Amino acid sequence: MAQNSVVMGSFFLLAALGLPVLPGGRGGLSILLSPSGAYLLWWLVGPLLVSWWCQFYGLPQRNWQLLLVTWLSTVVLIDLGGAVVLSLVFRVPWIASLSSSLVFLVGDTMKAIVATAMVVALKRTRVMKWT
């Protein structure tokens, strides 16, 4: 869990310093403090929640369980959490912030499926320790 914190913290530090590590080759503190930064903030929380889940409950043994944990912890949390922060901090109407998150739901779900498939493949090749 601490490794995820270091990786994501380093990522956000590089982004804040202006390196183009964010989507679209963007970077800088102004991006992190913008309305899209509301979603980026949850990028810190999603991976930590997956790690916490796996440490507390163990890594799911069935692929669909791993996908469900990944999807709930990243896609739903990031999209819903970002919409809430966007609405509260930037005073965007609730319906507008939630509907803007729906646009990303399909793409984010596909990324969660690919990430889960990669973990399962690494498990099969025994490259990744699976406890």
Coordinates of N, CA and C in Angstrom, one line a residue:
M1 N 0.8 -1.2 0.0 CA 0.0 0.0 0.0 C 0.9 1.3 0.0
A2 N 2.0 1.2 0.7 CA 2.8 2.4 0.8 C 3.5 2.6 -0.6
Q3 N 3.7 1.5 -1.4 CA 4.3 1.7 -2.7 C 3.3 2.5 -3.6
N4 N 2.0 2.2 -3.5 CA 1.1 3.0 -4.3 C 1.1 4.4 -4.0
S5 N 1.2 4.7 -2.7 CA 1.2 6.1 -2.2 C 2.4 6.8 -2.8
V6 N 3.6 6.2 -2.8 CA 4.8 6.8 -3.3 C 4.7 7.0 -4.8
V7 N 4.2 6.0 -5.5 CA 4.1 6.2 -7.0 C 3.1 7.3 -7.3
M8 N 1.9 7.3 -6.7 CA 0.9 8.3 -7.1 C 1.4 9.7 -6.6
G9 N 2.0 9.7 -5.4 CA 2.5 11.0 -4.9 C 3.6 11.6 -5.8
S10 N 4.5 10.7 -6.3 CA 5.5 11.1 -7.2 C 4.9 11.6 -8.6
F11 N 3.9 10.9 -9.0 CA 3.2 11.3 -10.2 C 2.6 12.7 -10.1
F12 N 1.9 13.0 -9.0 CA 1.3 14.3 -8.8 C 2.4 15.4 -8.6
L13 N 3.5 15.0 -8.0 CA 4.5 16.0 -7.8 C 5.1 16.4 -9.2
L14 N 5.3 15.4 -10.0 CA 5.8 15.7 -11.4 C 4.8 16.5 -12.1
A15 N 3.5 16.2 -12.0 CA 2.5 17.0 -12.7 C 2.5 18.4 -12.2
A16 N 2.6 18.6 -10.8 CA 2.5 19.9 -10.2 C 3.8 20.8 -10.7
L17 N 4.9 20.1 -10.9 CA 6.1 20.8 -11.3 C 6.0 21.2 -12.8
G18 N 5.0 20.7 -13.5 CA 4.8 21.1 -14.9 C 5.2 20.1 -15.9
L19 N 5.7 18.9 -15.5 CA 6.0 17.9 -16.5 C 4.7 17.4 -17.2
P20 N 4.8 17.1 -18.4 CA 3.6 16.7 -19.2 C 3.2 15.3 -19.0
V21 N 2.8 14.9 -17.8 CA 2.5 13.5 -17.5 C 0.9 13.3 -17.4
L22 N 0.2 14.3 -17.5 CA -1.3 14.2 -17.4 C -1.9 14.0 -18.8
P23 N -3.1 13.5 -18.9 CA -3.7 13.3 -20.2 C -3.6 14.5 -21.1
G24 N -3.3 14.2 -22.3 CA -3.2 15.3 -23.3 C -1.8 16.0 -23.3
G25 N -0.8 15.4 -22.5 CA 0.5 15.9 -22.4 C 0.5 17.2 -21.6
R26 N -0.4 17.3 -20.7 CA -0.5 18.5 -19.9 C 0.3 18.3 -18.5
G27 N 0.5 19.4 -17.9 CA 1.1 19.4 -16.6 C 1.1 20.8 -16.0
G28 N 1.3 20.9 -14.7 CA 1.3 22.2 -14.0 C 0.3 22.2 -12.9
L29 N 0.6 23.1 -11.9 CA -0.3 23.2 -10.8 C -1.7 23.7 -11.2
S30 N -1.7 24.6 -12.2 CA -3.0 25.1 -12.7 C -4.0 24.0 -13.1
I31 N -3.5 22.9 -13.7 CA -4.3 21.8 -14.1 C -4.8 21.1 -12.9
L32 N -4.0 20.9 -11.9 CA -4.4 20.2 -10.7 C -5.5 21.0 -9.9
L33 N -5.5 22.3 -10.1 CA -6.4 23.2 -9.4 C -7.6 23.5 -10.2
S34 N -7.7 23.0 -11.4 CA -8.8 23.3 -12.3 C -10.0 22.3 -12.1
P35 N -11.1 22.5 -12.7 CA -12.2 21.6 -12.6 C -11.8 20.1 -12.9
S36 N -11.0 19.9 -13.9 CA -10.6 18.5 -14.1 C -9.7 17.9 -13.0
G37 N -9.1 18.8 -12.2 CA -8.3 18.4 -11.1 C -9.2 17.7 -10.0
A38 N -10.5 18.0 -10.1 CA -11.4 17.3 -9.1 C -11.3 15.8 -9.4
Y39 N -11.2 15.4 -10.6 CA -11.2 14.0 -11.0 C -9.8 13.4 -10.7
L40 N -8.8 14.2 -11.0 CA -7.4 13.8 -10.8 C -7.1 13.5 -9.4
L41 N -7.7 14.3 -8.5 CA -7.5 14.1 -7.0 C -7.9 12.6 -6.6
W42 N -8.9 12.1 -7.3 CA -9.4 10.8 -6.9 C -8.5 9.7 -7.5
W43 N -7.6 10.1 -8.4 CA -6.6 9.1 -8.9 C -5.7 8.6 -7.8
L44 N -5.5 9.5 -6.8 CA -4.8 9.1 -5.6 C -5.5 8.1 -4.7
V45 N -6.8 8.2 -4.6 CA -7.6 7.4 -3.7 C -7.9 6.1 -4.3
G46 N -8.2 6.0 -5.6 CA -8.6 4.7 -6.3 C -7.6 3.6 -6.1
P47 N -6.4 3.8 -6.5 CA -5.4 2.7 -6.3 C -5.1 2.4 -4.8
L48 N -5.2 3.4 -4.0 CA -5.0 3.1 -2.5 C -6.2 2.2 -2.0
L49 N -7.4 2.5 -2.5 CA -8.5 1.7 -2.1 C -8.4 0.2 -2.6
V50 N -7.9 0.0 -3.8 CA -7.7 -1.3 -4.3 C -6.6 -2.0 -3.5
S51 N -5.5 -1.4 -3.2 CA -4.5 -1.9 -2.3 C -5.0 -2.3 -0.9
W52 N -5.8 -1.4 -0.4 CA -6.3 -1.6 1.0 C -7.2 -2.8 0.9
W53 N -8.1 -2.9 -0.1 CA -9.0 -4.0 -0.2 C -8.2 -5.3 -0.3
C54 N -7.2 -5.4 -1.1 CA -6.4 -6.6 -1.3 C -5.7 -7.0 0.0
Q55 N -5.2 -6.0 0.7 CA -4.5 -6.3 2.0 C -5.4 -6.8 3.1
F56 N -6.6 -6.1 3.1 CA -7.6 -6.4 4.2 C -8.3 -7.7 3.9
Y57 N -8.8 -7.9 2.7 CA -9.6 -9.1 2.4 C -8.8 -10.1 1.6
G58 N -7.6 -9.8 1.1 CA -6.9 -10.7 0.2 C -7.2 -10.4 -1.2
L59 N -6.3 -10.8 -2.1 CA -6.6 -10.6 -3.5 C -7.7 -11.5 -3.9
P60 N -8.7 -11.0 -4.6 CA -9.8 -11.9 -5.0 C -9.3 -13.1 -5.9
Q61 N -9.8 -14.2 -5.6 CA -9.4 -15.4 -6.3 C -10.0 -15.6 -7.7
R62 N -11.2 -15.1 -7.8 CA -11.9 -15.2 -9.1 C -11.7 -13.9 -9.9
N63 N -11.6 -14.1 -11.2 CA -11.3 -12.9 -12.1 C -12.4 -11.9 -12.0
W64 N -13.7 -12.3 -11.9 CA -14.8 -11.4 -11.9 C -14.8 -10.6 -10.6
Q65 N -14.3 -11.2 -9.5 CA -14.3 -10.5 -8.3 C -13.2 -9.4 -8.3
L66 N -12.0 -9.7 -8.9 CA -11.0 -8.8 -9.1 C -11.4 -7.6 -10.0
L67 N -12.2 -7.9 -11.0 CA -12.7 -6.9 -11.9 C -13.7 -6.0 -11.2
L68 N -14.5 -6.6 -10.4 CA -15.5 -5.8 -9.6 C -14.8 -4.9 -8.6
V69 N -13.8 -5.4 -7.9 CA -13.1 -4.5 -6.9 C -12.4 -3.4 -7.7
T70 N -11.8 -3.7 -8.8 CA -11.1 -2.7 -9.6 C -12.0 -1.7 -10.1
W71 N -13.1 -2.2 -10.6 CA -14.1 -1.2 -11.2 C -14.7 -0.3 -10.2
L72 N -15.2 -0.9 -9.1 CA -15.8 0.0 -8.0 C -14.8 0.9 -7.4
S73 N -13.5 0.5 -7.2 CA -12.5 1.3 -6.5 C -11.9 2.4 -7.4
T74 N -12.0 2.2 -8.7 CA -11.4 3.1 -9.6 C -12.5 3.9 -10.5
V75 N -13.2 3.2 -11.3 CA -14.1 3.8 -12.2 C -15.2 4.5 -11.4
V76 N -15.9 3.8 -10.6 CA -17.1 4.4 -9.9 C -16.6 5.5 -8.9
L77 N -15.6 5.2 -8.1 CA -15.1 6.1 -7.2 C -14.5 7.4 -7.8
I78 N -13.7 7.2 -8.9 CA -13.1 8.4 -9.5 C -14.2 9.2 -10.2
D79 N -15.1 8.6 -11.0 CA -16.1 9.4 -11.7 C -17.1 10.0 -10.8
L80 N -17.6 9.3 -9.8 CA -18.5 9.8 -8.9 C -17.9 10.8 -7.9
G81 N -16.7 10.5 -7.4 CA -16.0 11.4 -6.5 C -15.6 12.7 -7.2
G82 N -15.2 12.6 -8.4 CA -14.8 13.8 -9.2 C -16.0 14.7 -9.4
A83 N -17.2 14.0 -9.7 CA -18.4 14.8 -10.0 C -18.8 15.5 -8.7
V84 N -18.7 14.9 -7.6 CA -19.1 15.5 -6.3 C -18.2 16.7 -6.0
V85 N -16.9 16.5 -6.1 CA -15.9 17.6 -5.9 C -16.2 18.8 -6.9
L86 N -16.4 18.4 -8.1 CA -16.7 19.4 -9.2 C -17.9 20.2 -8.8
S87 N -18.9 19.5 -8.3 CA -20.2 20.2 -8.0 C -20.0 21.1 -6.7
L88 N -19.3 20.6 -5.7 CA -19.2 21.3 -4.5 C -18.2 22.5 -4.6
V89 N -17.0 22.2 -5.1 CA -16.0 23.2 -5.1 C -16.2 24.3 -6.2
F90 N -16.6 23.8 -7.4 CA -16.7 24.7 -8.5 C -18.1 25.2 -8.8
R91 N -19.0 24.8 -7.9 CA -20.4 25.1 -8.0 C -21.1 24.8 -9.3
V92 N -20.8 23.7 -9.8 CA -21.4 23.2 -11.0 C -22.7 22.4 -10.6
P93 N -23.8 22.6 -11.3 CA -25.0 21.9 -10.9 C -24.8 20.4 -10.8
W94 N -25.4 19.7 -9.9 CA -25.2 18.3 -9.7 C -25.5 17.5 -11.0
I95 N -26.6 17.8 -11.6 CA -26.9 17.0 -12.8 C -25.9 17.2 -13.9
A96 N -25.3 18.4 -14.0 CA -24.3 18.6 -15.1 C -23.0 17.9 -14.7
S97 N -22.6 17.9 -13.5 CA -21.4 17.2 -13.1 C -21.5 15.7 -13.2
L98 N -22.6 15.2 -12.8 CA -22.8 13.7 -12.9 C -22.9 13.3 -14.4
S99 N -23.7 14.1 -15.2 CA -23.8 13.7 -16.6 C -22.5 13.8 -17.4
S100 N -21.6 14.8 -16.9 CA -20.3 14.9 -17.6 C -19.4 13.7 -17.2
S101 N -19.7 13.1 -16.1 CA -18.9 11.9 -15.7 C -19.4 10.6 -16.5
L102 N -20.6 10.6 -16.9 CA -21.1 9.5 -17.7 C -20.4 9.3 -19.0
V103 N -19.9 10.4 -19.5 CA -19.2 10.3 -20.8 C -18.0 9.4 -20.7
F104 N -17.3 9.4 -19.5 CA -16.1 8.6 -19.4 C -16.3 7.2 -18.9
L105 N -17.6 6.8 -18.6 CA -17.9 5.6 -17.9 C -17.5 4.4 -18.8
V106 N -17.8 4.4 -20.1 CA -17.5 3.3 -21.0 C -15.9 3.1 -21.1
G107 N -15.3 4.2 -21.4 CA -13.8 4.1 -21.6 C -13.1 3.7 -20.3
D108 N -13.5 4.2 -19.2 CA -12.9 3.9 -17.9 C -13.2 2.4 -17.6
T109 N -14.3 1.9 -17.9 CA -14.7 0.5 -17.7 C -13.8 -0.4 -18.6
M110 N -13.6 0.0 -19.8 CA -12.7 -0.8 -20.7 C -11.3 -0.8 -20.2
K111 N -10.8 0.3 -19.6 CA -9.5 0.3 -19.0 C -9.4 -0.6 -17.8
A112 N -10.5 -0.6 -17.0 CA -10.5 -1.5 -15.8 C -10.4 -3.0 -16.3
I113 N -11.1 -3.3 -17.4 CA -11.1 -4.7 -17.9 C -9.7 -5.0 -18.4
V114 N -9.1 -4.1 -19.1 CA -7.7 -4.4 -19.6 C -6.7 -4.5 -18.4
A115 N -6.8 -3.7 -17.4 CA -5.9 -3.8 -16.3 C -6.1 -5.1 -15.5
T116 N -7.4 -5.5 -15.4 CA -7.7 -6.8 -14.7 C -7.1 -8.0 -15.5
A117 N -7.3 -7.9 -16.8 CA -6.8 -9.0 -17.7 C -5.2 -9.0 -17.6
M118 N -4.6 -7.9 -17.5 CA -3.1 -7.9 -17.4 C -2.7 -8.5 -16.0
V119 N -3.4 -8.2 -15.0 CA -3.1 -8.8 -13.7 C -3.3 -10.3 -13.7
V120 N -4.3 -10.8 -14.3 CA -4.6 -12.2 -14.5 C -3.5 -12.9 -15.3
A121 N -3.1 -12.2 -16.4 CA -2.0 -12.8 -17.2 C -0.7 -12.9 -16.5
L122 N -0.4 -11.8 -15.7 CA 0.8 -11.9 -14.9 C 0.7 -13.0 -13.8
K123 N -0.4 -13.2 -13.3 CA -0.6 -14.2 -12.3 C -0.3 -15.6 -13.0
R124 N -0.8 -15.8 -14.1 CA -0.6 -17.1 -14.8 C 0.8 -17.3 -15.2
T125 N 1.6 -16.3 -15.5 CA 3.0 -16.5 -15.9 C 3.9 -16.5 -14.6
R126 N 3.3 -16.3 -13.5 CA 4.0 -16.2 -12.2 C 5.0 -15.1 -12.1
V127 N 4.8 -14.1 -12.9 CA 5.7 -12.9 -12.9 C 5.3 -12.1 -11.6
M128 N 4.1 -12.1 -11.3 CA 3.6 -11.3 -10.2 C 3.2 -12.2 -9.0
K129 N 3.7 -11.9 -7.8 CA 3.4 -12.7 -6.6 C 1.9 -12.5 -6.3
W130 N 1.2 -13.6 -6.2 CA -0.2 -13.6 -6.0 C -0.5 -14.2 -4.6
T131 N -0.8 -13.4 -3.6 CA -1.1 -14.0 -2.3 C -2.5 -13.9 -1.9

